[in-house]
XYZ file of C-alpha atoms in Angstrom:
178
model
C -0.148 -0.027 -0.166
C 0.943 3.408 -0.798
C 1.192 6.244 1.634
C 0.317 9.601 0.088
C 0.709 13.180 0.958
C 0.708 14.505 4.377
C 0.462 11.052 5.688
C 3.660 9.759 4.179
C 5.752 13.010 5.386
C 4.386 12.272 9.058
C 5.279 8.930 8.965
C 8.806 9.704 7.448
C 9.602 12.521 9.379
C 7.534 12.359 12.623
C 6.106 15.972 11.902
C 3.128 16.886 10.114
C 3.630 19.078 7.126
C 2.117 22.229 9.028
C 4.528 21.444 11.694
C 7.422 21.490 9.279
C 6.359 24.557 7.522
C 5.966 26.710 10.721
C 9.568 25.800 11.825
C 11.747 27.266 9.048
C 11.371 29.078 5.796
C 13.574 26.252 4.051
C 11.228 23.717 5.143
C 8.312 25.754 4.203
C 9.450 25.774 0.603
C 10.735 22.009 0.718
C 6.961 21.249 1.998
C 5.621 23.399 -1.047
C 7.572 21.167 -3.532
C 6.836 17.772 -1.766
C 2.894 18.858 -1.851
C 3.430 19.557 -5.559
C 5.429 16.309 -6.265
C 2.873 14.323 -4.427
C -0.118 15.913 -6.454
C 1.765 14.590 -9.653
C 2.475 11.671 -8.318
C -1.488 11.073 -7.364
C -2.171 11.769 -11.019
C 0.202 9.303 -12.603
C 0.502 6.250 -10.235
C -1.561 3.384 -9.154
C -2.712 3.480 -5.571
C -4.772 1.581 -3.321
C -7.406 3.586 -1.666
C -8.018 3.291 2.042
C -11.686 3.900 1.918
C -12.498 1.594 -0.863
C -9.939 -1.028 -0.452
C -9.688 -1.044 -4.431
C -7.103 -0.366 -7.095
C -7.455 2.720 -8.862
C -5.859 3.677 -12.065
C -4.988 7.098 -12.589
C -3.820 9.161 -15.686
C -0.508 7.612 -17.301
C 2.566 9.331 -18.937
C 4.236 9.292 -22.354
C 7.004 11.876 -22.474
C 10.451 11.939 -24.004
C 13.147 14.549 -24.132
C 16.008 14.059 -26.423
C 18.956 16.200 -26.946
C 21.266 15.468 -29.854
C 21.915 16.369 -33.473
C 19.669 16.606 -36.481
C 20.775 14.033 -39.125
C 18.859 15.205 -42.065
C 17.363 18.737 -43.355
C 13.454 18.168 -42.528
C 11.125 17.369 -45.090
C 7.576 18.247 -45.089
C 4.911 15.613 -46.385
C 1.297 15.786 -46.809
C -0.773 12.686 -47.720
C -4.113 13.686 -49.311
C -6.884 14.943 -46.759
C -4.510 14.996 -43.826
C -2.475 17.883 -42.121
C 1.081 18.313 -43.670
C 4.046 16.840 -41.097
C 7.411 18.121 -40.728
C 9.684 15.031 -40.507
C 13.501 14.850 -39.753
C 16.257 12.468 -38.004
C 18.094 12.987 -34.939
C 20.992 11.044 -33.363
C 21.897 10.915 -29.583
C 25.096 9.670 -28.147
C 25.647 7.571 -25.354
C 29.345 6.662 -24.102
C 30.883 4.635 -21.585
C 34.233 3.339 -20.338
C 35.027 -0.347 -21.212
C 36.835 -1.625 -18.408
C 36.327 -3.411 -15.334
C 36.298 -0.596 -12.836
C 39.784 0.824 -14.325
C 39.144 4.702 -14.087
C 42.571 5.174 -16.159
C 41.440 3.196 -19.080
C 41.089 5.446 -22.106
C 38.820 3.045 -24.081
C 35.570 4.608 -24.347
C 32.787 3.024 -26.346
C 30.272 5.078 -28.191
C 26.827 4.128 -29.486
C 24.668 6.632 -31.623
C 21.046 5.944 -31.633
C 18.930 7.445 -34.500
C 15.215 8.816 -34.025
C 12.328 9.674 -36.263
C 10.987 12.814 -35.365
C 7.458 13.943 -36.509
C 6.119 17.625 -35.952
C 2.262 17.899 -36.602
C 1.586 21.243 -34.676
C 0.951 24.143 -37.406
C 3.405 26.690 -35.868
C 6.134 24.249 -34.521
C 5.833 22.548 -38.002
C 6.577 25.372 -40.005
C 9.528 26.670 -37.764
C 11.003 23.243 -37.683
C 11.010 23.090 -41.413
C 12.452 26.488 -41.659
C 14.991 26.321 -39.237
C 15.863 22.852 -38.477
C 19.017 21.995 -40.438
C 21.360 18.959 -40.509
C 23.812 19.106 -37.804
C 22.021 21.591 -35.571
C 21.992 20.607 -31.744
C 18.676 20.408 -30.425
C 16.225 19.581 -27.505
C 12.950 17.883 -28.425
C 10.190 17.092 -26.199
C 7.232 15.119 -27.172
C 5.782 11.564 -26.798
C 6.701 8.218 -28.223
C 4.329 6.664 -31.099
C 4.373 3.340 -32.241
C 2.860 2.159 -35.801
C 3.046 -0.116 -38.669
C 3.457 0.444 -42.263
C 3.960 -1.616 -45.426
C 7.422 -1.001 -47.475
C 7.793 -1.068 -51.103
C 8.109 -4.947 -51.042
C 4.649 -5.353 -49.415
C 6.311 -6.221 -46.028
C 4.800 -5.194 -42.850
C 7.088 -2.827 -40.714
C 7.142 -1.397 -37.200
C 8.677 2.182 -36.667
C 8.755 4.078 -33.397
C 8.341 8.129 -33.832
C 8.446 10.459 -31.761
C 5.721 13.052 -31.724
C 7.510 16.567 -31.329
C 5.594 18.895 -28.905
C 8.413 21.380 -28.491
C 11.963 22.052 -30.063
C 14.640 23.852 -28.544
C 17.315 25.180 -30.703
C 20.631 24.893 -28.985
C 23.178 25.706 -32.098
C 24.098 29.504 -33.116
C 22.580 28.566 -36.610
C 19.476 30.276 -35.750
C 21.351 33.243 -34.765
C 23.484 33.717 -37.670
C 20.424 33.510 -40.326
C 18.559 36.228 -38.528
């Protein structure tokens, strides 16, 4: 059983949230943050209700943040009868040392993962098409989408796409064009 909110704080610290808030301004801000975190926690986690003794399913979350470099200039596509979409690829890198706990080893392994980014939002779609360029460093926030399609050889394939909600430009390319 999960303990939520003020009950959890009291059992953990021995003080109620209100007692902690009264003691010190730092505790007050910490308690405010804790309450806000618990509100988010309540929305996204399964918990057991004390009153009904039943399992309640609240909202779920599908969020992705990627920080990397653009692999190709974006293309805008429009399927007949549908809204246009801007599509580009993005690479993220993961690095680690290859050695059994040896911190002096210089053998660093790198893995690059490629992601397909789709932008459907009208304003963001146009900005992405105009300003995202190959090699630019960007932060993409969005959600995962899994789908299927049939390729040229009539083979069914699966595709994972990031549906972008926000793009933050981190390269100076945008400043140079203005």
